[in-house]
Amino acid sequence: MGTVSNASRRIGYLALLGLGLTAEGAFAQSIEPRNYSNAPVGMNFAIAGIARSTGGVAFDPALPVKNPDLRVWAGFAGYARVFELGGQTGRVDLVLPYAALSGTADYAGRVVTREQQGLGDSVLRVSYNMLGAPALTVPEFSHYTPDLVVGVSLEVVAPTGAYDDRKAVNLGSNRWAIKPEFGLSKALGPYSLELATAVTFYTTNEDFFGGSERKQDPLYSTQVHGVYTFAPGAWVSLSANYYQGGRTHIDGKAGNDLQENWRLGATVAMPLNRYQSVKFTASNGVYARTGNNMSLMALALQTRWGAGL
């Protein structure tokens, strides 16, 4: 019975694993549980999914527009690989979105209409668990019991998305964003509590709407998650995040768009088999100082392989 139990436990733990940058990761103001979970060294993950957002500007919440009524359908593909460094685990994630956007927003006192489809900005993230996530093989992982994990990450958003300087709203942002983050995860039996805090820095968009120069102050964020594992490989999380800062400057003039946003979300993950799982994510803005709230739903299929699985 011990062998069967260990095998079942191993499959259950492997089914828990997932890309941090999944359903919401291609969108701004994402809510991402289990970013600092452990996984066997050499394991690979591939993910494909769809997402839909309504309301605010999903890809760039600090655009200087008001009363946004935008709809975005996005497909996304991602890849991640677990590596070892100093006896602990790290992970490299890459997410590439393709989207279609339509709707209206107020800019400079007039209503603008926008329809666009194309690539979104790509996201590369490197994370490293400094404590509590030892480098393990798949057989060793079956005996691993999560406790306290302390990690850091660096996320880079590259300006690969579709962009037209004649339009105020775009899928691409035409600038780079760099986001260092510090995270904690504490397991309490079938429960785990997670906390992450980050700051996002932006380069200058020198070709903003009408040839203007757009700069943006750093955006500070905190997110918390409560995760409950209710069956082998099946879990649910309730999450909240808070963003503050990110005021924009157009041609040197500061905008009245200081961000102060609250969002709530939930995620459900279920295994299909040893190699695949599905994840559903939903989140909604609770409060936004600039009125730029959005709702988001996403469904993703994840496949894992390698490391002797």
GROMACS .gro file of C-alpha atoms in nm:
model
  309
    1MET     CA    1   0.000   0.000   0.000
    2GLY     CA    2   0.292   0.236   0.068
    3THR     CA    3   0.405   0.218  -0.296
    4VAL     CA    4   0.059   0.292  -0.425
    5SER     CA    5   0.021   0.580  -0.182
    6ASN     CA    6   0.352   0.737  -0.283
    7ALA     CA    7   0.272   0.705  -0.651
    8SER     CA    8  -0.067   0.864  -0.600
    9ARG     CA    9   0.088   1.138  -0.393
   10ARG     CA   10   0.351   1.205  -0.658
   11ILE     CA   11   0.091   1.231  -0.934
   12GLY     CA   12  -0.116   1.460  -0.714
   13TYR     CA   13   0.172   1.694  -0.645
   14LEU     CA   14   0.271   1.702  -1.010
   15ALA     CA   15  -0.083   1.792  -1.104
   16LEU     CA   16  -0.061   2.089  -0.869
   17LEU     CA   17   0.225   2.238  -1.062
   18GLY     CA   18   0.166   2.512  -1.313
   19LEU     CA   19   0.293   2.818  -1.484
   20GLY     CA   20   0.271   3.129  -1.274
   21LEU     CA   21   0.221   3.331  -1.591
   22THR     CA   22  -0.086   3.157  -1.720
   23ALA     CA   23  -0.439   3.276  -1.774
   24GLU     CA   24  -0.398   3.624  -1.631
   25GLY     CA   25  -0.027   3.654  -1.682
   26ALA     CA   26  -0.056   3.811  -2.026
   27PHE     CA   27  -0.279   4.086  -1.884
   28ALA     CA   28  -0.189   4.380  -1.666
   29GLN     CA   29  -0.292   4.366  -1.297
   30SER     CA   30  -0.287   3.987  -1.299
   31ILE     CA   31  -0.368   3.766  -0.999
   32GLU     CA   32  -0.133   3.467  -1.001
   33PRO     CA   33  -0.138   3.206  -0.721
   34ARG     CA   34   0.130   2.937  -0.678
   35ASN     CA   35   0.407   3.142  -0.836
   36TYR     CA   36   0.660   3.005  -0.589
   37SER     CA   37   0.563   2.638  -0.572
   38ASN     CA   38   0.833   2.371  -0.614
   39ALA     CA   39   0.871   2.124  -0.903
   40PRO     CA   40   1.122   1.855  -1.008
   41VAL     CA   41   1.434   1.982  -1.184
   42GLY     CA   42   1.418   1.949  -1.562
   43MET     CA   43   1.039   1.946  -1.584
   44ASN     CA   44   0.878   2.132  -1.873
   45PHE     CA   45   0.534   2.290  -1.895
   46ALA     CA   46   0.334   2.402  -2.197
   47ILE     CA   47   0.008   2.588  -2.173
   48ALA     CA   48  -0.256   2.709  -2.414
   49GLY     CA   49  -0.575   2.893  -2.334
   50ILE     CA   50  -0.826   3.167  -2.399
   51ALA     CA   51  -0.925   3.472  -2.199
   52ARG     CA   52  -1.184   3.745  -2.218
   53SER     CA   53  -1.179   4.082  -2.045
   54THR     CA   54  -1.441   4.358  -2.037
   55GLY     CA   55  -1.431   4.713  -1.909
   56GLY     CA   56  -1.092   4.874  -1.865
   57VAL     CA   57  -0.773   4.851  -2.066
   58ALA     CA   58  -0.664   4.494  -2.000
   59PHE     CA   59  -0.310   4.528  -2.134
   60ASP     CA   60  -0.226   4.873  -1.996
   61PRO     CA   61  -0.443   4.993  -1.707
   62ALA     CA   62  -0.269   5.331  -1.680
   63LEU     CA   63  -0.356   5.462  -2.026
   64PRO     CA   64  -0.487   5.821  -1.998
   65VAL     CA   65  -0.843   5.733  -2.102
   66LYS     CA   66  -1.169   5.756  -1.910
   67ASN     CA   67  -1.492   5.553  -1.910
   68PRO     CA   68  -1.341   5.259  -2.101
   69ASP     CA   69  -1.588   5.008  -2.241
   70LEU     CA   70  -1.351   4.764  -2.408
   71ARG     CA   71  -1.375   4.395  -2.488
   72VAL     CA   72  -1.070   4.178  -2.543
   73TRP     CA   73  -1.060   3.816  -2.655
   74ALA     CA   74  -0.713   3.667  -2.622
   75GLY     CA   75  -0.549   3.337  -2.696
   76PHE     CA   76  -0.218   3.268  -2.527
   77ALA     CA   77   0.058   3.009  -2.535
   78GLY     CA   78   0.327   2.960  -2.274
   79TYR     CA   79   0.629   2.749  -2.186
   80ALA     CA   80   0.821   2.700  -1.861
   81ARG     CA   81   1.117   2.493  -1.746
   82VAL     CA   82   1.244   2.420  -1.396
   83PHE     CA   83   1.617   2.454  -1.328
   84GLU     CA   84   1.854   2.411  -1.033
   85LEU     CA   85   2.070   2.681  -0.879
   86GLY     CA   86   2.260   2.638  -0.553
   87GLY     CA   87   2.055   2.336  -0.450
   88GLN     CA   88   1.722   2.519  -0.487
   89THR     CA   89   1.482   2.542  -0.782
   90GLY     CA   90   1.409   2.821  -1.022
   91ARG     CA   91   1.188   2.854  -1.327
   92VAL     CA   92   1.183   3.035  -1.659
   93ASP     CA   93   0.841   3.124  -1.804
   94LEU     CA   94   0.747   3.271  -2.141
   95VAL     CA   95   0.394   3.376  -2.242
   96LEU     CA   96   0.288   3.495  -2.589
   97PRO     CA   97  -0.065   3.636  -2.638
   98TYR     CA   98  -0.267   3.707  -2.950
   99ALA     CA   99  -0.578   3.920  -2.904
  100ALA     CA  100  -0.869   4.105  -3.060
  101LEU     CA  101  -0.985   4.432  -2.903
  102SER     CA  102  -1.297   4.642  -2.964
  103GLY     CA  103  -1.489   4.914  -2.783
  104THR     CA  104  -1.485   5.279  -2.683
  105ALA     CA  105  -1.315   5.513  -2.435
  106ASP     CA  106  -1.300   5.885  -2.362
  107TYR     CA  107  -0.975   6.060  -2.451
  108ALA     CA  108  -0.910   6.437  -2.439
  109GLY     CA  109  -1.280   6.509  -2.402
  110ARG     CA  110  -1.405   6.299  -2.691
  111VAL     CA  111  -1.518   5.940  -2.742
  112VAL     CA  112  -1.278   5.723  -2.941
  113THR     CA  113  -1.370   5.391  -3.098
  114ARG     CA  114  -1.111   5.118  -3.138
  115GLU     CA  115  -1.091   4.781  -3.309
  116GLN     CA  116  -0.763   4.593  -3.337
  117GLN     CA  117  -0.624   4.242  -3.350
  118GLY     CA  118  -0.271   4.110  -3.339
  119LEU     CA  119   0.004   4.008  -3.102
  120GLY     CA  120   0.010   4.134  -2.744
  121ASP     CA  121   0.327   4.218  -2.554
  122SER     CA  122   0.524   3.903  -2.464
  123VAL     CA  123   0.615   3.823  -2.103
  124LEU     CA  124   0.938   3.660  -1.981
  125ARG     CA  125   0.973   3.573  -1.614
  126VAL     CA  126   1.263   3.417  -1.422
  127SER     CA  127   1.194   3.309  -1.064
  128TYR     CA  128   1.419   3.156  -0.798
  129ASN     CA  129   1.316   2.993  -0.471
  130MET     CA  130   1.585   3.092  -0.221
  131LEU     CA  131   1.448   2.878   0.064
  132GLY     CA  132   1.219   2.579   0.107
  133ALA     CA  133   1.215   2.444  -0.251
  134PRO     CA  134   1.507   2.200  -0.280
  135ALA     CA  135   1.617   2.068  -0.619
  136LEU     CA  136   1.461   1.721  -0.649
  137THR     CA  137   1.409   1.443  -0.900
  138VAL     CA  138   1.059   1.308  -0.967
  139PRO     CA  139   1.104   1.009  -0.728
  140GLU     CA  140   1.245   1.239  -0.458
  141PHE     CA  141   0.959   1.480  -0.511
  142SER     CA  142   0.707   1.217  -0.398
  143HIS     CA  143   0.848   1.257  -0.044
  144TYR     CA  144   0.862   1.635  -0.050
  145THR     CA  145   0.639   1.814   0.201
  146PRO     CA  146   0.597   2.188   0.134
  147ASP     CA  147   0.649   2.421   0.427
  148LEU     CA  148   0.783   2.775   0.396
  149VAL     CA  149   0.906   2.885   0.052
  150VAL     CA  150   1.080   3.219   0.001
  151GLY     CA  151   1.136   3.333  -0.356
  152VAL     CA  152   1.218   3.621  -0.586
  153SER     CA  153   1.141   3.682  -0.952
  154LEU     CA  154   1.207   3.924  -1.234
  155GLU     CA  155   0.946   3.975  -1.503
  156VAL     CA  156   1.011   4.157  -1.829
  157VAL     CA  157   0.733   4.266  -2.066
  158ALA     CA  158   0.869   4.323  -2.418
  159PRO     CA  159   0.701   4.561  -2.668
  160THR     CA  160   0.608   4.294  -2.923
  161GLY     CA  161   0.239   4.381  -2.939
  162ALA     CA  162   0.047   4.548  -3.221
  163TYR     CA  163   0.082   4.925  -3.193
  164ASP     CA  164  -0.040   5.227  -3.389
  165ASP     CA  165   0.071   5.572  -3.272
  166ARG     CA  166  -0.238   5.724  -3.434
  167LYS     CA  167  -0.456   5.548  -3.175
  168ALA     CA  168  -0.482   5.607  -2.799
  169VAL     CA  169  -0.568   5.243  -2.720
  170ASN     CA  170  -0.353   4.954  -2.841
  171LEU     CA  171  -0.281   4.590  -2.770
  172GLY     CA  172   0.090   4.671  -2.746
  173SER     CA  173   0.241   4.935  -2.517
  174ASN     CA  174   0.547   5.030  -2.728
  175ARG     CA  175   0.774   5.026  -2.422
  176TRP     CA  176   0.943   4.784  -2.185
  177ALA     CA  177   0.827   4.702  -1.833
  178ILE     CA  178   1.049   4.543  -1.566
  179LYS     CA  179   0.897   4.395  -1.250
  180PRO     CA  180   1.106   4.257  -0.961
  181GLU     CA  181   0.902   4.068  -0.700
  182PHE     CA  182   0.948   3.907  -0.358
  183GLY     CA  183   0.720   3.620  -0.255
  184LEU     CA  184   0.638   3.392   0.039
  185SER     CA  185   0.435   3.072   0.055
  186LYS     CA  186   0.351   2.888   0.378
  187ALA     CA  187   0.185   2.546   0.375
  188LEU     CA  188  -0.056   2.455   0.655
  189GLY     CA  189  -0.170   2.100   0.580
  190PRO     CA  190  -0.406   2.117   0.279
  191TYR     CA  191  -0.400   2.497   0.297
  192SER     CA  192  -0.132   2.742   0.192
  193LEU     CA  193  -0.105   3.117   0.236
  194GLU     CA  194   0.089   3.325  -0.016
  195LEU     CA  195   0.207   3.684  -0.024
  196ALA     CA  196   0.394   3.868  -0.300
  197THR     CA  197   0.500   4.228  -0.329
  198ALA     CA  198   0.648   4.393  -0.639
  199VAL     CA  199   0.729   4.717  -0.817
  200THR     CA  200   0.704   4.771  -1.193
  201PHE     CA  201   0.932   5.013  -1.377
  202TYR     CA  202   0.854   5.143  -1.726
  203THR     CA  203   1.068   5.278  -2.006
  204THR     CA  204   0.954   5.581  -2.206
  205ASN     CA  205   0.714   5.546  -2.497
  206GLU     CA  206   0.862   5.805  -2.734
  207ASP     CA  207   0.591   5.756  -2.996
  208PHE     CA  208   0.268   5.782  -2.801
  209PHE     CA  209  -0.062   5.901  -2.949
  210GLY     CA  210  -0.004   6.190  -3.188
  211GLY     CA  211   0.375   6.176  -3.153
  212SER     CA  212   0.377   6.258  -2.781
  213GLU     CA  213   0.623   6.126  -2.523
  214ARG     CA  214   0.472   5.915  -2.248
  215LYS     CA  215   0.646   5.835  -1.922
  216GLN     CA  216   0.507   5.651  -1.622
  217ASP     CA  217   0.603   5.641  -1.254
  218PRO     CA  218   0.670   5.302  -1.089
  219LEU     CA  219   0.364   5.096  -0.997
  220TYR     CA  220   0.370   4.920  -0.658
  221SER     CA  221   0.165   4.607  -0.600
  222THR     CA  222   0.081   4.345  -0.338
  223GLN     CA  223  -0.117   4.025  -0.381
  224VAL     CA  224  -0.232   3.762  -0.131
  225HIS     CA  225  -0.369   3.413  -0.192
  226GLY     CA  226  -0.537   3.145   0.012
  227VAL     CA  227  -0.508   2.803  -0.154
  228TYR     CA  228  -0.694   2.486  -0.052
  229THR     CA  229  -0.612   2.142  -0.192
  230PHE     CA  230  -0.933   1.937  -0.175
  231ALA     CA  231  -0.823   1.625  -0.370
  232PRO     CA  232  -0.498   1.494  -0.521
  233GLY     CA  233  -0.402   1.752  -0.781
  234ALA     CA  234  -0.720   1.958  -0.736
  235TRP     CA  235  -0.708   2.298  -0.571
  236VAL     CA  236  -0.891   2.627  -0.543
  237SER     CA  237  -0.762   2.971  -0.448
  238LEU     CA  238  -0.914   3.299  -0.340
  239SER     CA  239  -0.698   3.601  -0.411
  240ALA     CA  240  -0.676   3.978  -0.380
  241ASN     CA  241  -0.431   4.233  -0.509
  242TYR     CA  242  -0.369   4.604  -0.462
  243TYR     CA  243  -0.191   4.846  -0.698
  244GLN     CA  244  -0.078   5.200  -0.621
  245GLY     CA  245   0.127   5.455  -0.819
  246GLY     CA  246   0.190   5.457  -1.192
  247ARG     CA  247   0.103   5.820  -1.267
  248THR     CA  248   0.164   5.902  -1.634
  249HIS     CA  249   0.338   6.208  -1.782
  250ILE     CA  250   0.253   6.315  -2.139
  251ASP     CA  251   0.514   6.552  -2.284
  252GLY     CA  252   0.621   6.634  -1.929
  253LYS     CA  253   0.271   6.710  -1.801
  254ALA     CA  254   0.158   6.491  -1.510
  255GLY     CA  255  -0.182   6.326  -1.555
  256ASN     CA  256  -0.459   6.296  -1.301
  257ASP     CA  257  -0.434   5.917  -1.324
  258LEU     CA  258  -0.256   5.797  -1.010
  259GLN     CA  259  -0.349   5.431  -0.979
  260GLU     CA  260  -0.511   5.288  -0.666
  261ASN     CA  261  -0.684   4.963  -0.757
  262TRP     CA  262  -0.823   4.663  -0.570
  263ARG     CA  263  -0.904   4.333  -0.742
  264LEU     CA  264  -1.049   4.003  -0.621
  265GLY     CA  265  -1.017   3.671  -0.799
  266ALA     CA  266  -1.054   3.294  -0.779
  267THR     CA  267  -0.881   3.004  -0.950
  268VAL     CA  268  -0.981   2.637  -0.978
  269ALA     CA  269  -0.737   2.373  -1.107
  270MET     CA  270  -0.825   2.010  -1.183
  271PRO     CA  271  -0.605   1.726  -1.312
  272LEU     CA  272  -0.710   1.537  -1.624
  273ASN     CA  273  -0.435   1.276  -1.598
  274ARG     CA  274  -0.070   1.243  -1.500
  275TYR     CA  275   0.041   1.484  -1.771
  276GLN     CA  276  -0.240   1.737  -1.813
  277SER     CA  277  -0.460   1.965  -1.606
  278VAL     CA  278  -0.708   2.245  -1.664
  279LYS     CA  279  -0.734   2.577  -1.486
  280PHE     CA  280  -1.016   2.832  -1.473
  281THR     CA  281  -0.954   3.185  -1.348
  282ALA     CA  282  -1.190   3.474  -1.287
  283SER     CA  283  -1.122   3.817  -1.137
  284ASN     CA  284  -1.295   4.151  -1.108
  285GLY     CA  285  -1.202   4.503  -1.011
  286VAL     CA  286  -1.353   4.607  -0.678
  287TYR     CA  287  -1.227   4.962  -0.668
  288ALA     CA  288  -1.025   5.179  -0.906
  289ARG     CA  289  -0.941   5.542  -0.838
  290THR     CA  290  -0.944   5.620  -1.210
  291GLY     CA  291  -1.256   5.416  -1.286
  292ASN     CA  292  -1.054   5.178  -1.502
  293ASN     CA  293  -1.190   4.851  -1.362
  294MET     CA  294  -1.205   4.534  -1.567
  295SER     CA  295  -1.346   4.182  -1.540
  296LEU     CA  296  -1.150   3.884  -1.664
  297MET     CA  297  -1.217   3.514  -1.721
  298ALA     CA  298  -0.972   3.260  -1.861
  299LEU     CA  299  -0.950   2.887  -1.927
  300ALA     CA  300  -0.620   2.707  -1.984
  301LEU     CA  301  -0.493   2.356  -2.059
  302GLN     CA  302  -0.150   2.264  -1.925
  303THR     CA  303   0.076   1.976  -2.029
  304ARG     CA  304   0.393   1.870  -1.846
  305TRP     CA  305   0.677   1.639  -1.942
  306GLY     CA  306   1.043   1.565  -1.879
  307ALA     CA  307   1.247   1.499  -1.563
  308GLY     CA  308   1.162   1.132  -1.590
  309LEU     CA  309   0.790   1.184  -1.541
   0.00000   0.00000   0.00000
